[in-house]
Structure formats: C-alpha cells, structure tokens
Amino acid sequence: MKRKISGLCIAIGLAMASSAVIADELRARANAIFAAVPTEAPEIEGNILTPEKVELGKMLFFEPRLSSSHLISCNTCHNVGMGGHDYLPVSIGHGWQKGPRNAPTVFNAVFNAAQFWDGRAADLAEQAKGPVQAGVEMSSTPARVVATLNSMPEYIERFKASFPDEADPVTFDNMAVAIEAFEATLITPNARFDQYLAGTDDALTSDEKEGLALFIDKGCAACHAGVNFGGQHYFPFGLVTRPGADILPPGDRGRVEVTNTASDEYVFRAAPLRNIELTAPYFHSGAVWDLEAAVAVMGTSQLGTELNDEQVQKITAFLRTLTGDIPEVVYPVLPVSTATTPKPVDMIDY
Amino acid sequence: MKRKISGLCIAIGLAMASSAVIADELRARANAIFAAVPTEAPEIEGNILTPEKVELGKMLFFEPRLSSSHLISCNTCHNVGMGGHDYLPVSIGHGWQKGPRNAPTVFNAVFNAAQFWDGRAADLAEQAKGPVQAGVEMSSTPARVVATLNSMPEYIERFKASFPDEADPVTFDNMAVAIEAFEATLITPNARFDQYLAGTDDALTSDEKEGLALFIDKGCAACHAGVNFGGQHYFPFGLVTRPGADILPPGDRGRVEVTNTASDEYVFRAAPLRNIELTAPYFHSGAVWDLEAAVAVMGTSQLGTELNDEQVQKITAFLRTLTGDIPEVVYPVLPVSTATTPKPVDMIDY
C-alpha cells in the first residue's frame, strides 16, 4: 500500500511537472512571437516626447477647430473613451459624409509599422495630416490650420515651447508632430496576456491558454504577431477564399491604390489585435460586429480552415485577454477663439 | 513749511481714505447685486450628488451612443474643453442639420433658474432629455436609450449603484438625473471678479472697476445679476429698440412658443455672463462674434443707450474678469458595446 501510494505520488508529481513543462513551453513560444506593450511611451525617431509637446499634441487631438466646420476633432473618430475609435462601421465626417474605411484605434498605433489600412502613411505624424485635409473627414487645409493656430496666442506660445529651436514653429508639419507625440502616449500596458507573458501563469484561464495555442498553431500568429498582434505587414483579404462583397466591397481595392502593383489588389494591413474586444465593428469595411464571427471569417478567408465553434470561442476568449489598461486622459482646456480665428465654414451648404 | 507739509499729508491721507471708501462702496454695491461662484457643487433638490451618480453622469455626458448615429454626445455641443459649448453660431446635429439656437454653456448652468434660451426646461435633468430626442440634435428616443444602456452590463451596475433604492433604475429619467448630477459639478469658481467680491482689491484693474461701475449704473445689472450674471429672468430682445434681423431672426419668436402669451414674443432669457469671453458667438442667434459688439448691441436694444467706445471697452474688460477656473475633467472610459446594443442608424439616408 505504501508503495502504491508512493507510486501514485510520483505519477502525480510527474504529471504536474509535465504540465508545468507544457505551460512553460507555451509561454516560451508566445514570448518568441509576441511582446508586451511597454508601460512607457516608446521613443520615436526624430520626435522627442517632451511634456510640452505631448500636452500641445493632446490639445490638437481634441481641437475641433482643425476642421473647417469646427465640429470634428481627431477624438471624434478616435475616441479615447471608446477604445480609441468610434464604434462605427465607417466614420461620419464633414457634411455627414461617410468615410471609406473603418477608423482604426489610436491606442498602440505607435507600434504599427505604418498607418492606415493600406499603410500609406509612414508614421503617425504623416497620418495626422490626412484626415485634417480629407474632404469627407475634417475638410480643412494646411493654410487654414496654420491661420487658426496663429490666431490664438496660447497656441503660438505652446508651439514655441514644444519646438524651441525653430524660428517659425507654428506649421502644419509641427501640428502633426505634436499630435504624434501625444498619440505615442496612448498605449495600453498590463493586459492579462502581457502578465502571462511575464510569467504570471494564472493570468489566463485554461480556455484562454488553449485559445493562445490555437492562435499560434492554426496560423493566425503568422500575420498577427509582435507587440501589436499585427500592424506590420500586408496581406490579401481572401488569401485563401475571398469573403463576400458585404465584408470585402469590390470598390475598395486596398493597397494597390498606394503601390500601383497588381499583386496588391485587395491587400490590406493585418489589423493590430490589441484591445480587439473594444474595437468592433471589424475589418476595413467595418462590416462584422461580432468578434466570434470575425474570427470565423479569418479562418476561412485567410487560413482556409473551417474553425469549429469551440475553437472560435477559445481563440476569441484568448483575444479578450489583449485588453490593457486604458490611458487616463485629462480633457485639455483649449484657448478661446479670437477675432482673427477663421470662422467655421457656412454650414448651409451641407 | 512744516505746517504746509503736514497739511499736504493730511490732504493725501484724506484722498486715500476717500478713494478707499469709494472702492469699498463699489464692492458693497457689487456684493449686493452679485454673488461668487461657490467652490463646491451646489445641492440640487431631489438629486443627491453621490460620487457614483456624478461619475455615471459624466459617462453619459460623453456617451455618443445616446444619439442614434453614435456620433453625438452632450459634450459635442457643450464641450468641457471649449468653455462648455461649441464656438458655433448654432450647433451641428444629426444628419449635419443645424440647431435653431446657439448652444448655451454647460458651465455654471446649474445656477440658472431654468434651462434653454426660452426657459422651457425647469432644470438640468429636464433639459438633458431634450437634445437626446430632438431630430436635429441626437435624434434618439427614450426606448432606444434604455435599450442601449441595458445592453451594457457596466451601465446596469452603475445605475444600480447610483439609484440604490430603485427596483428598475435604468430609465430615461435617471439618465437625465445622472447627467444633471455631473453637470452640477461643472462650475467655475475663483474668477478675478469673485476674488474682488471677497475683498482682494487689486484683483481688478481700475479700468475693470470702472467697467463694473458702468455695468451697474447703466442698467446691465438689472437683468444680469446674481451668481450667474443672468439666467434668472426673461426679457424682450429689443426692450427699447429691436435689433436687426441678422441678430434677431423674425422666425424665432422666443418664449411665446412656451407660454402662448403674446407679451412673450421675442422674449428670451437674459444670458448668464459667467465666462462670457469663452462663449462667442453671442445671443440666441449666435450672430455676433465680438464681445464689444455684443455689449454695444445690448446698450442700444435693451437700455436705449448709445454706449461710447470707452464705455464699451471698460464694460467688456470687466466682463472678462468673470472667467473662472475651468473644472478638470478626466475623460471617462465607456463600456464596450455588446451584441444587443442597438446599432447606429443607417447613415446612408443623410
């Protein structure tokens, strides 16, 4: 009896050790593919994040007078209280026009290799200049923006403090650089998955760990890797099977418009999946509201795999562990308009 | 010689004493007519401001899903970073429609006797229900709002915590009560004028004090008095001389639509003047951008007085001392939509 018990103990001990080995192995695999969101904003080449510049960037991010209507700010579509976007299939812009694609989250966007669904902006500063000028978004011009900023003495002072070496710091480019500086602070560390990566085994449930293993083994991680679980490379949407026109509208041909290369037709950036549970609806078309459904679409279109319900649920459960701490943002107090501030454009035309 | 000097000293001493008496007299007159903005939110009858309710109210104030488009929140038109309003003549709402009147500031609105330019809402809770339902503003319905809130478990929990004695706390009325609780905290104490009222003589310059004296002596204070310098009573716009149709559009007949009383034609609330330098453009029509111009219009239309440039400038300089400390607002993190959250209405129709 004594021997039997002792044998049982050994067996249990081995099983536990073996289970621990498997657990460590999964973590090691995960650490080789992914990385945690840092707790501090990353360094940006050519854009030192001074407190003055970050604060100015925050003001500009919330500044509706960067739009010609004085209604729309960056935060309108990249709402810091709503997962860094707007919970809309496509955004509503100037004159209530619809944007062409789903607004990506601003959270952790600094970790993407390039910006926009087609990667047409090299960085966040370049990105910031797009919507300000787009006719369907903020519908302004660089000249109008500079005139607006120059009309408010507080902005002039803040640009001087943010770009102390420049003789004429109030520029459209510097507006974008300051916005980039603020956006670089909008990161979401401490997700349960990141705690797991760091060694806290019980940060994930067993279902979530199985979801992680499936995410790697089924091939999701081939495109969705790194700090941001995506945002680095471009792939045809419909790598294996092209999804329906409701999800992949034929009129939006993706990255081919940027590169003029035939093989880039219907090519889009692999979406970053950090905080994915906060960023419905999904895909560049914003056509799918349900995360489970989006995972299933990815299985068939990109992997050629019909994921069963249990697999979809486990992968989705895992994806929900990518939600980090939302950055605290104190609403900035914007300077008052002056007599020389360009007036909002006549709204009667819209 | 000694006697002469001593006589001169007495004269100077008397002049100083007399100047001090005049200064104290002006302050005493001001204290009899006006009152400082308190440093703490006031008590509201029937609405105890618990931290839970104020926080819920803040979330709802920033909640664009209270609008059927999911684009427009209270903060869109009553922007806490822009003087509590939107710097627009009239607001832009659902489908890019224009509202009928200039959006009043939310700051210190709790001190108004009633809400809206025509006083049609008795309090902030009643007010909050208006724009949510107005077709040109947020274009939602009480049923849609309740369905939206009930679709997110965090809101249900927060309504329970905010209204602990109610069996079914997630109601349209309680939404409004919570918003009122938050808005009651949006007060701006410590204006230079309030420091002056409390006894700090050099909080105002001599020009500003002369402006204060003019504000009282010319009759402005007859309508613009109390904590909020207005917001208590209703007067015909054009009490003496009706302003032009650009400022008083004939199609908006004011309070008569509320009271059905002929004498209320073109009657509007005396605008509260706290933070007036932050709330251009002016009047219910939002037709006048310049504060000096608005003061001059008031002189002719309400007082029958052609104020000269110096008087206008001094009164305006005084009005600029009514700007208080802007409340610090941490952007709320809103719950994520769920499968049962009503979707944004189809935007194609607009």
XYZ file of C-alpha atoms in Angstrom:
700
model
C 0.000 0.000 0.000
C 2.731 2.293 0.966
C 4.451 1.517 -2.301
C 1.297 2.126 -4.309
C 0.706 5.486 -2.696
C 4.245 6.474 -3.217
C 3.957 5.364 -6.862
C 0.814 7.451 -7.231
C 2.588 10.405 -5.723
C 5.371 10.051 -8.202
C 2.857 9.789 -11.042
C 1.053 12.930 -9.871
C 4.357 14.651 -9.423
C 5.411 13.736 -12.939
C 2.074 14.843 -14.338
C 2.380 18.166 -12.584
C 5.955 18.592 -13.738
C 4.942 17.648 -17.264
C 2.011 20.085 -17.149
C 4.380 22.784 -15.900
C 6.752 22.000 -18.739
C 3.927 22.299 -21.255
C 2.835 25.563 -19.656
C 6.333 26.958 -19.790
C 6.667 25.756 -23.357
C 3.516 27.627 -24.433
C 4.779 30.772 -22.723
C 8.167 30.371 -24.379
C 6.508 30.025 -27.778
C 4.344 33.068 -27.065
C 7.347 35.104 -25.953
C 9.120 34.206 -29.190
C 6.246 35.547 -31.305
C 4.676 38.369 -29.281
C 5.836 41.070 -26.919
C 4.202 43.003 -24.122
C 3.038 46.607 -24.513
C 5.592 48.691 -22.604
C 4.485 50.791 -19.650
C 6.132 53.934 -21.024
C 5.660 55.583 -24.412
C 8.296 54.346 -26.877
C 10.955 56.597 -28.348
C 10.111 57.966 -31.775
C 12.901 58.722 -34.195
C 13.077 62.445 -34.797
C 10.333 63.287 -32.305
C 11.438 63.665 -28.696
C 8.429 63.427 -26.390
C 8.756 66.459 -24.149
C 5.911 67.179 -21.723
C 5.256 70.458 -23.574
C 4.906 68.712 -26.923
C 2.733 65.908 -25.560
C 0.388 68.432 -23.929
C 0.204 70.526 -27.112
C -0.463 67.349 -29.074
C -3.290 66.473 -26.721
C -4.871 69.887 -27.231
C -4.596 69.491 -31.005
C -6.005 65.969 -30.807
C -9.116 67.406 -29.121
C -9.213 70.584 -31.257
C -12.346 70.715 -33.439
C -11.167 73.972 -34.998
C -8.687 71.907 -37.004
C -11.787 71.017 -39.029
C -13.404 73.638 -41.220
C -16.772 73.051 -39.530
C -15.267 73.423 -36.030
C -17.154 70.240 -35.154
C -14.727 67.393 -35.771
C -11.502 66.656 -33.907
C -9.189 63.645 -34.007
C -11.012 62.431 -30.902
C -14.352 62.401 -32.737
C -13.346 59.256 -34.641
C -10.507 58.089 -32.379
C -12.368 58.493 -29.099
C -10.059 57.886 -26.125
C -13.070 56.860 -24.022
C -14.265 54.279 -26.556
C -11.314 52.043 -27.291
C -9.592 54.779 -29.302
C -12.124 54.741 -32.143
C -15.820 55.391 -32.769
C -17.720 52.078 -32.718
C -18.982 52.851 -36.234
C -18.636 50.785 -39.432
C -17.148 53.857 -41.090
C -16.792 57.294 -39.555
C -19.072 60.262 -40.093
C -17.237 63.347 -41.302
C -17.716 66.789 -42.784
C -21.229 67.343 -44.056
C -22.250 63.974 -42.535
C -20.325 62.191 -45.267
C -19.217 58.638 -44.624
C -15.541 57.758 -44.649
C -14.383 54.954 -46.925
C -12.998 52.625 -44.245
C -13.396 51.701 -40.596
C -11.445 54.017 -38.275
C -8.574 52.078 -36.644
C -7.940 52.567 -32.948
C -5.383 55.159 -31.917
C -4.386 53.004 -28.936
C -0.949 51.430 -29.515
C -0.992 52.755 -33.090
C 2.553 53.943 -32.434
C 3.634 50.292 -32.631
C 2.347 49.819 -36.175
C 4.954 49.773 -38.934
C 2.882 52.251 -40.939
C -0.564 53.836 -40.660
C -3.958 53.440 -42.372
C -5.425 50.159 -43.606
C -3.262 50.409 -46.701
C -0.122 51.642 -44.921
C 0.032 54.809 -46.998
C 1.384 56.919 -44.117
C 4.826 56.039 -42.821
C 4.119 57.188 -39.283
C 1.579 58.836 -37.008
C 2.729 62.344 -37.926
C 2.145 61.693 -41.593
C -1.151 60.016 -40.742
C -2.389 63.007 -38.763
C -2.199 65.239 -41.805
C -4.581 63.055 -43.788
C -7.945 63.357 -42.030
C -7.447 67.068 -41.361
C -7.421 67.649 -45.118
C -9.745 64.897 -46.331
C -12.939 66.353 -47.755
C -15.074 63.666 -46.128
C -13.384 63.997 -42.739
C -12.246 67.369 -41.343
C -12.131 69.167 -44.690
C -9.543 71.772 -43.790
C -6.299 72.921 -45.420
C -2.779 73.423 -44.074
C -3.123 77.183 -44.636
C -6.389 77.315 -42.701
C -4.918 75.244 -39.875
C -1.873 77.497 -39.568
C -4.067 80.605 -39.653
C -6.270 79.094 -36.960
C -3.353 78.228 -34.691
C -1.683 81.601 -35.246
C -4.893 83.381 -34.272
C -4.619 82.133 -30.683
C -1.623 83.454 -28.697
C -1.627 80.445 -26.369
C -1.053 78.096 -29.293
C 1.846 80.230 -30.560
C 3.462 80.067 -27.116
C 2.916 76.330 -26.871
C 4.405 75.681 -30.306
C 7.442 77.770 -29.305
C 7.854 75.744 -26.121
C 7.388 72.471 -27.998
C 9.778 73.317 -30.858
C 12.242 75.635 -29.118
C 14.901 75.506 -31.849
C 12.641 76.620 -34.663
C 12.241 80.225 -35.771
C 8.724 79.682 -37.106
C 7.320 76.726 -35.177
C 3.608 77.118 -35.975
C 3.437 74.862 -39.015
C 1.152 72.161 -40.326
C 4.010 69.672 -40.055
C 4.630 70.542 -36.417
C 0.915 70.189 -35.698
C 1.254 66.615 -36.905
C 4.484 66.011 -34.966
C 2.840 67.189 -31.740
C -0.210 65.009 -32.343
C 2.113 62.056 -32.916
C 3.846 62.807 -29.608
C 0.530 62.689 -27.755
C -0.654 59.599 -29.586
C 2.562 57.815 -28.647
C 1.406 58.060 -25.028
C -1.879 56.301 -25.811
C -0.659 52.818 -25.057
C -2.392 50.098 -23.066
C 0.029 48.060 -20.942
C -0.734 45.362 -18.429
C -3.168 43.242 -20.443
C -3.757 39.861 -18.857
C -1.855 38.322 -21.758
C 1.124 40.556 -21.007
C 1.021 39.460 -17.375
C 1.043 35.888 -18.629
C 3.991 36.602 -20.940
C 5.866 37.971 -17.941
C 5.340 34.762 -16.014
C 2.030 35.017 -14.176
C 0.619 31.681 -15.124
C -2.879 32.180 -13.746
C -3.359 35.464 -15.614
C -5.012 33.313 -18.307
C -7.634 30.613 -17.812
C -7.054 27.208 -19.343
C -9.530 28.013 -22.130
C -7.659 31.196 -22.905
C -4.364 29.320 -22.980
C -5.889 26.798 -25.353
C -7.044 29.745 -27.441
C -3.490 31.075 -27.469
C -2.179 27.685 -28.581
C -4.804 27.564 -31.341
C -3.964 31.157 -32.368
C -0.380 30.044 -32.903
C -0.987 26.559 -34.277
C -3.754 27.458 -36.708
C -1.570 30.153 -38.254
C -3.226 33.385 -37.001
C 0.095 34.430 -35.485
C 1.774 34.290 -38.877
C 0.259 37.701 -39.635
C -0.805 38.903 -36.178
C 2.453 38.937 -34.216
C 4.727 41.334 -32.364
C 3.743 43.882 -29.723
C 0.601 44.840 -31.591
C -0.528 41.426 -32.858
C -0.461 42.878 -36.364
C 0.056 46.237 -37.943
C 3.376 45.253 -39.527
C 2.634 43.633 -42.890
C 0.101 43.498 -45.708
C -1.859 40.540 -46.952
C -4.623 39.899 -49.455
C -8.002 39.828 -47.717
C -9.093 36.476 -49.021
C -5.678 34.881 -49.092
C -7.385 31.511 -49.487
C -11.066 32.295 -50.045
C -12.330 35.759 -50.852
C -15.089 36.775 -48.411
C -18.420 38.120 -49.625
C -18.919 41.612 -51.012
C -20.588 42.657 -47.758
C -17.256 42.157 -45.985
C -14.909 42.954 -48.884
C -16.673 45.574 -51.026
C -15.267 45.271 -54.557
C -14.945 49.045 -54.937
C -12.182 49.281 -52.314
C -9.152 47.635 -53.887
C -6.836 48.261 -50.946
C -3.117 48.765 -51.137
C -2.950 48.604 -54.940
C -4.015 52.273 -54.888
C -0.864 53.054 -52.914
C 1.667 50.847 -54.675
C 0.159 50.550 -58.176
C 1.218 46.918 -58.062
C -1.314 44.417 -59.344
C -0.482 41.880 -56.666
C -1.578 44.419 -54.044
C -5.180 44.274 -55.152
C -7.437 43.713 -52.119
C -4.349 43.765 -49.953
C -4.746 45.362 -46.513
C -2.729 45.657 -43.354
C -3.074 42.773 -40.918
C -5.147 44.544 -38.286
C -3.452 45.011 -34.915
C -5.447 42.982 -32.393
C -4.607 44.748 -29.127
C -7.867 45.652 -27.328
C -9.747 43.943 -30.137
C -12.785 43.394 -27.898
C -13.092 47.204 -27.747
C -12.870 47.870 -31.476
C -15.959 46.419 -33.135
C -17.120 46.524 -35.840
C -14.315 44.659 -37.584
C -12.370 44.704 -40.852
C -11.623 47.684 -43.092
C -15.268 47.597 -44.105
C -16.499 47.593 -40.511
C -18.999 45.007 -41.695
C -18.805 42.483 -38.855
C -19.883 43.414 -35.330
C -19.280 40.100 -33.620
C -15.748 39.080 -32.678
C -16.527 35.363 -32.917
C -17.882 35.917 -36.418
C -14.780 37.892 -37.381
C -12.516 35.096 -36.147
C -14.509 32.557 -38.175
C -14.212 34.751 -41.301
C -10.457 34.927 -40.799
C -10.314 31.140 -40.546
C -11.975 30.587 -43.899
C -10.627 33.580 -45.821
C -7.026 33.663 -44.623
C -6.281 30.180 -43.337
C -8.570 28.022 -45.418
C -9.713 26.422 -42.174
C -13.252 25.949 -41.013
C -12.722 26.627 -37.317
C -15.324 24.836 -35.223
C -17.379 26.684 -32.622
C -15.215 25.563 -29.738
C -12.050 26.698 -31.472
C -13.593 30.046 -32.369
C -14.722 30.534 -28.795
C -11.323 29.685 -27.349
C -9.457 31.921 -29.778
C -11.892 34.719 -29.027
C -11.536 34.164 -25.300
C -7.792 34.482 -25.778
C -8.158 37.668 -27.843
C -10.124 39.223 -24.987
C -7.022 38.922 -22.817
C -5.301 41.503 -25.043
C -7.219 44.371 -23.447
C -4.823 46.556 -21.465
C -5.075 49.475 -19.093
C -6.761 52.381 -20.838
C -4.658 55.567 -20.566
C -6.053 58.300 -18.342
C -6.626 61.475 -20.322
C -7.486 64.777 -18.665
C -9.616 66.803 -21.054
C -7.480 69.696 -22.308
C -8.637 73.296 -21.936
C -8.402 74.838 -25.397
C -7.666 78.513 -25.991
C -10.518 80.818 -26.855
C -11.014 81.870 -30.474
C -10.029 85.438 -31.321
C -11.192 87.950 -33.886
C -8.704 86.563 -36.406
C -9.613 82.888 -35.957
C -11.070 81.653 -39.263
C -14.797 81.209 -38.734
C -16.473 77.827 -39.190
C -17.429 77.403 -42.808
C -21.006 78.156 -43.690
C -22.950 75.091 -42.748
C -25.887 75.840 -45.017
C -24.193 74.110 -47.919
C -24.392 70.781 -46.162
C 6.874 124.911 5.851
C 6.367 122.164 8.350
C 2.720 123.072 8.576
C 2.315 123.026 4.803
C 3.832 119.560 4.510
C 1.710 118.282 7.254
C -1.342 119.824 5.569
C -0.381 118.124 2.308
C -0.003 114.830 4.147
C -3.432 115.213 5.615
C -4.831 116.006 2.160
C -3.197 112.937 0.643
C -4.356 110.890 3.583
C -7.894 112.109 3.128
C -7.755 111.431 -0.609
C -6.547 107.912 0.026
C -9.184 107.341 2.636
C -11.836 108.726 0.330
C -10.592 106.518 -2.535
C -10.703 103.534 -0.188
C -14.226 104.450 0.822
C -15.262 104.656 -2.851
C -13.590 101.316 -3.524
C -15.354 99.695 -0.582
C -18.589 101.279 -1.687
C -18.296 99.770 -5.179
C -17.561 96.384 -3.669
C -20.503 96.712 -1.326
C -22.780 97.581 -4.251
C -21.387 94.622 -6.210
C -21.890 92.267 -3.286
C -25.483 93.388 -3.008
C -26.198 92.523 -6.655
C -23.903 89.611 -7.498
C -22.505 86.560 -5.735
C -19.406 84.453 -6.199
C -19.495 81.034 -7.826
C -19.074 78.551 -4.955
C -16.096 76.219 -4.896
C -18.278 73.141 -4.391
C -21.193 71.925 -6.475
C -24.485 73.239 -5.064
C -27.148 70.976 -3.601
C -29.929 70.081 -6.001
C -33.405 69.402 -4.670
C -34.259 65.765 -5.210
C -30.877 64.845 -6.645
C -28.178 63.984 -4.129
C -24.753 64.170 -5.769
C -23.119 60.894 -4.837
C -19.735 60.101 -6.399
C -21.312 57.110 -8.170
C -24.018 59.251 -9.743
C -21.644 62.029 -10.761
C -19.323 59.509 -12.430
C -22.216 57.825 -14.229
C -23.440 61.241 -15.314
C -20.018 62.045 -16.723
C -20.012 58.828 -18.718
C -23.464 59.627 -20.080
C -22.424 63.205 -20.856
C -19.635 61.809 -23.060
C -21.721 58.913 -24.431
C -22.268 59.244 -28.201
C -24.405 56.112 -28.205
C -27.162 58.214 -26.636
C -27.517 59.559 -30.187
C -28.946 57.317 -32.880
C -25.882 57.938 -35.083
C -23.470 57.068 -32.244
C -21.620 60.251 -33.188
C -23.043 62.975 -30.968
C -22.778 63.263 -27.201
C -23.684 66.104 -24.828
C -20.017 67.082 -24.959
C -20.161 67.550 -28.735
C -22.084 70.809 -28.316
C -21.253 71.503 -24.659
C -17.528 70.864 -24.915
C -15.861 70.962 -21.496
C -12.570 71.953 -23.151
C -14.101 74.889 -25.030
C -15.929 76.987 -22.468
C -18.677 74.381 -22.116
C -20.080 74.925 -25.604
C -19.038 74.607 -29.262
C -17.912 78.019 -30.557
C -20.533 77.747 -33.307
C -23.398 80.129 -34.150
C -25.754 77.158 -33.909
C -24.800 73.551 -33.309
C -24.449 70.846 -35.922
C -26.562 67.796 -35.172
C -27.919 64.592 -36.636
C -27.510 64.442 -40.397
C -25.459 67.673 -40.245
C -28.628 69.601 -39.509
C -28.320 72.982 -37.834
C -29.926 73.596 -34.480
C -32.272 76.537 -34.127
C -30.342 78.443 -31.443
C -26.844 78.986 -30.084
C -25.803 76.279 -27.598
C -25.503 77.812 -24.117
C -22.516 76.866 -21.990
C -22.930 73.997 -19.552
C -20.562 75.708 -17.107
C -22.496 77.080 -14.126
C -25.756 76.188 -15.877
C -26.846 74.692 -12.560
C -27.254 78.251 -11.268
C -29.804 79.208 -13.922
C -33.421 79.383 -12.792
C -34.450 77.316 -15.797
C -32.793 75.949 -18.929
C -32.777 76.788 -22.646
C -32.984 80.282 -24.135
C -36.731 80.230 -23.582
C -36.617 78.588 -20.147
C -38.766 75.680 -21.279
C -36.950 73.165 -19.059
C -37.275 73.624 -15.313
C -33.888 72.146 -14.525
C -30.833 70.420 -16.000
C -32.390 66.970 -15.780
C -35.380 68.083 -17.825
C -33.021 69.873 -20.213
C -30.904 66.788 -20.782
C -33.880 64.903 -22.198
C -34.441 67.466 -24.941
C -31.377 67.211 -27.204
C -31.266 63.414 -26.892
C -34.671 63.272 -28.578
C -34.504 66.304 -30.874
C -34.438 65.246 -34.511
C -31.858 67.881 -35.388
C -29.628 67.033 -32.431
C -29.125 63.451 -31.189
C -32.286 62.044 -32.771
C -32.832 59.188 -30.361
C -35.789 58.006 -28.314
C -36.229 57.091 -24.643
C -36.821 53.458 -25.636
C -33.650 53.342 -27.716
C -31.645 54.965 -24.916
C -32.904 52.479 -22.324
C -32.202 49.566 -24.680
C -28.708 50.924 -25.287
C -27.943 51.302 -21.586
C -29.424 47.905 -20.718
C -27.234 46.272 -23.369
C -24.069 47.066 -21.419
C -23.740 45.321 -18.021
C -21.452 48.034 -16.670
C -24.150 50.657 -17.160
C -26.707 48.480 -15.394
C -24.351 48.123 -12.424
C -23.633 51.836 -12.364
C -27.322 52.757 -12.478
C -27.923 50.363 -9.580
C -25.124 51.977 -7.583
C -26.363 55.467 -8.428
C -30.035 54.781 -7.655
C -29.763 52.101 -4.966
C -33.360 52.373 -3.768
C -34.940 51.753 -7.153
C -36.003 48.350 -8.411
C -35.573 49.283 -12.068
C -33.030 52.071 -12.125
C -32.109 52.051 -15.834
C -34.589 54.645 -17.058
C -34.544 57.631 -19.365
C -35.398 59.868 -16.419
C -32.490 58.537 -14.362
C -30.168 59.074 -17.316
C -31.146 62.728 -17.131
C -30.821 62.878 -13.344
C -27.291 61.458 -13.532
C -26.309 63.905 -16.258
C -27.656 66.724 -14.103
C -25.531 65.487 -11.194
C -22.391 65.621 -13.319
C -23.271 68.978 -14.823
C -23.749 70.423 -11.337
C -20.026 69.848 -10.814
C -19.130 71.916 -13.889
C -18.762 75.191 -12.077
C -16.025 77.784 -12.434
C -15.078 79.388 -9.118
C -12.297 81.825 -8.371
C -12.851 84.334 -11.186
C -10.949 87.557 -10.627
C -14.263 89.260 -10.041
C -15.092 86.751 -7.313
C -11.733 87.427 -5.675
C -12.609 91.115 -5.798
C -16.030 90.468 -4.265
C -14.288 88.623 -1.423
C -12.104 91.643 -0.675
C -8.994 91.393 -2.869
C -8.990 94.918 -4.163
C -6.237 94.521 -6.749
C -7.915 91.519 -8.372
C -9.439 94.066 -10.758
C -7.648 96.882 -12.574
C -9.036 100.401 -12.329
C -10.469 100.096 -15.859
C -12.219 96.876 -14.892
C -13.633 98.519 -11.782
C -14.890 101.398 -13.880
C -16.426 98.786 -16.152
C -18.130 97.219 -13.150
C -19.483 100.602 -12.073
C -20.755 101.234 -15.609
C -22.294 97.742 -15.725
C -24.295 98.631 -12.624
C -25.016 102.288 -13.362
C -26.012 101.874 -16.996
C -28.537 99.211 -16.045
C -26.919 95.994 -17.336
C -27.116 94.548 -13.836
C -30.876 94.940 -13.795
C -31.111 91.762 -15.894
C -27.638 90.275 -15.458
C -27.349 89.761 -11.708
C -26.864 87.009 -9.145
C -24.257 84.256 -9.162
C -24.572 83.756 -12.884
C -24.979 87.353 -14.045
C -28.237 86.323 -15.707
C -30.113 83.132 -16.326
C -32.938 84.058 -13.945
C -35.496 86.090 -15.872
C -36.870 86.712 -19.356
C -36.914 89.935 -21.311
C -37.855 91.059 -24.791
C -34.788 91.171 -27.026
C -35.226 94.737 -28.196
C -36.716 96.059 -24.971
C -36.083 99.580 -26.291
C -35.007 99.138 -29.923
C -35.378 95.895 -31.805
C -32.053 94.786 -33.297
C -31.724 93.847 -36.976
C -32.965 90.560 -38.415
C -29.392 89.276 -38.586
C -29.271 89.337 -34.791
C -32.957 88.711 -34.058
C -34.256 86.481 -36.875
C -38.024 87.104 -37.126
C -38.763 83.380 -37.442
C -37.680 82.651 -33.873
C -40.324 84.241 -31.651
C -38.780 83.093 -28.393
C -40.635 82.354 -25.210
C -44.083 82.943 -26.698
C -43.841 79.376 -28.052
C -43.550 78.144 -24.478
C -46.082 80.349 -22.726
C -48.502 81.148 -25.567
C -48.639 84.649 -24.157
C -48.482 87.463 -26.688
C -46.270 89.610 -24.481
C -43.620 86.890 -24.606
C -42.992 87.409 -28.300
C -39.247 87.783 -28.901
C -38.671 87.257 -25.205
C -35.555 85.317 -24.244
C -33.667 84.527 -21.096
C -31.122 87.133 -20.010
C -27.976 85.212 -20.906
C -25.757 84.240 -17.985
C -22.473 86.123 -18.420
C -20.064 83.939 -16.434
C -17.063 83.058 -18.676
C -18.610 85.220 -21.369
C -15.224 85.724 -23.049
C -15.213 81.963 -23.691
C -18.697 81.720 -25.188
C -18.683 83.563 -28.518
C -20.593 83.835 -30.753
C -23.259 85.681 -28.790
C -27.053 85.873 -28.488
C -29.593 83.120 -29.127
C -28.854 83.569 -32.814
C -25.093 83.260 -32.356
C -24.859 86.142 -34.815
C -22.250 88.314 -33.096
C -18.701 87.077 -32.618
C -17.206 90.113 -30.969
C -17.886 90.764 -27.267
C -17.507 94.554 -27.647
C -20.053 94.483 -30.463
C -22.420 92.402 -28.333
C -22.143 94.880 -25.446
C -22.889 97.765 -27.821
C -25.952 95.924 -29.178
C -27.194 95.420 -25.622
C -26.776 99.143 -24.969
C -28.994 100.186 -27.844
C -31.514 97.334 -27.831
C -32.068 96.862 -24.098
C -31.013 100.114 -22.466
C -31.678 102.655 -25.197
C -28.187 103.956 -24.587
C -25.536 104.556 -27.180
C -22.512 103.418 -25.159
C -19.359 105.164 -26.361
C -16.252 103.182 -27.284
C -14.558 103.788 -23.958
C -17.601 102.639 -22.028
C -17.945 99.533 -24.182
C -14.291 98.714 -23.670
C -14.454 99.144 -19.919
C -17.608 97.067 -19.570
C -16.037 94.386 -21.742
C -12.831 94.491 -19.724
C -14.955 93.951 -16.631
C -16.853 91.068 -18.231
C -13.538 89.339 -18.924
C -12.958 89.171 -15.146
C -15.886 86.725 -14.900
C -13.803 83.855 -16.243
C -13.250 81.307 -13.511
C -11.240 78.146 -13.016
C -12.253 75.584 -15.617
C -13.161 72.241 -13.996
C -10.749 69.390 -14.564
C -12.469 66.501 -16.306
C -10.848 63.095 -16.709
C -12.163 61.518 -19.881
C -14.451 58.628 -18.872
C -13.856 55.119 -20.146
C -17.139 53.962 -21.625
C -18.274 50.332 -21.658
C -17.929 48.362 -24.854
C -20.999 47.766 -26.994
C -22.447 44.278 -26.900
C -24.399 42.158 -29.345
C -27.651 43.633 -28.077
C -26.594 47.286 -28.259
C -28.794 48.984 -30.869
C -26.633 49.627 -33.918
C -26.057 53.142 -35.212
C -28.831 54.057 -37.601
C -28.081 53.658 -41.264
C -26.134 56.714 -42.249
C -26.881 56.413 -45.948
C -30.082 58.388 -45.583
C -28.164 61.512 -44.640
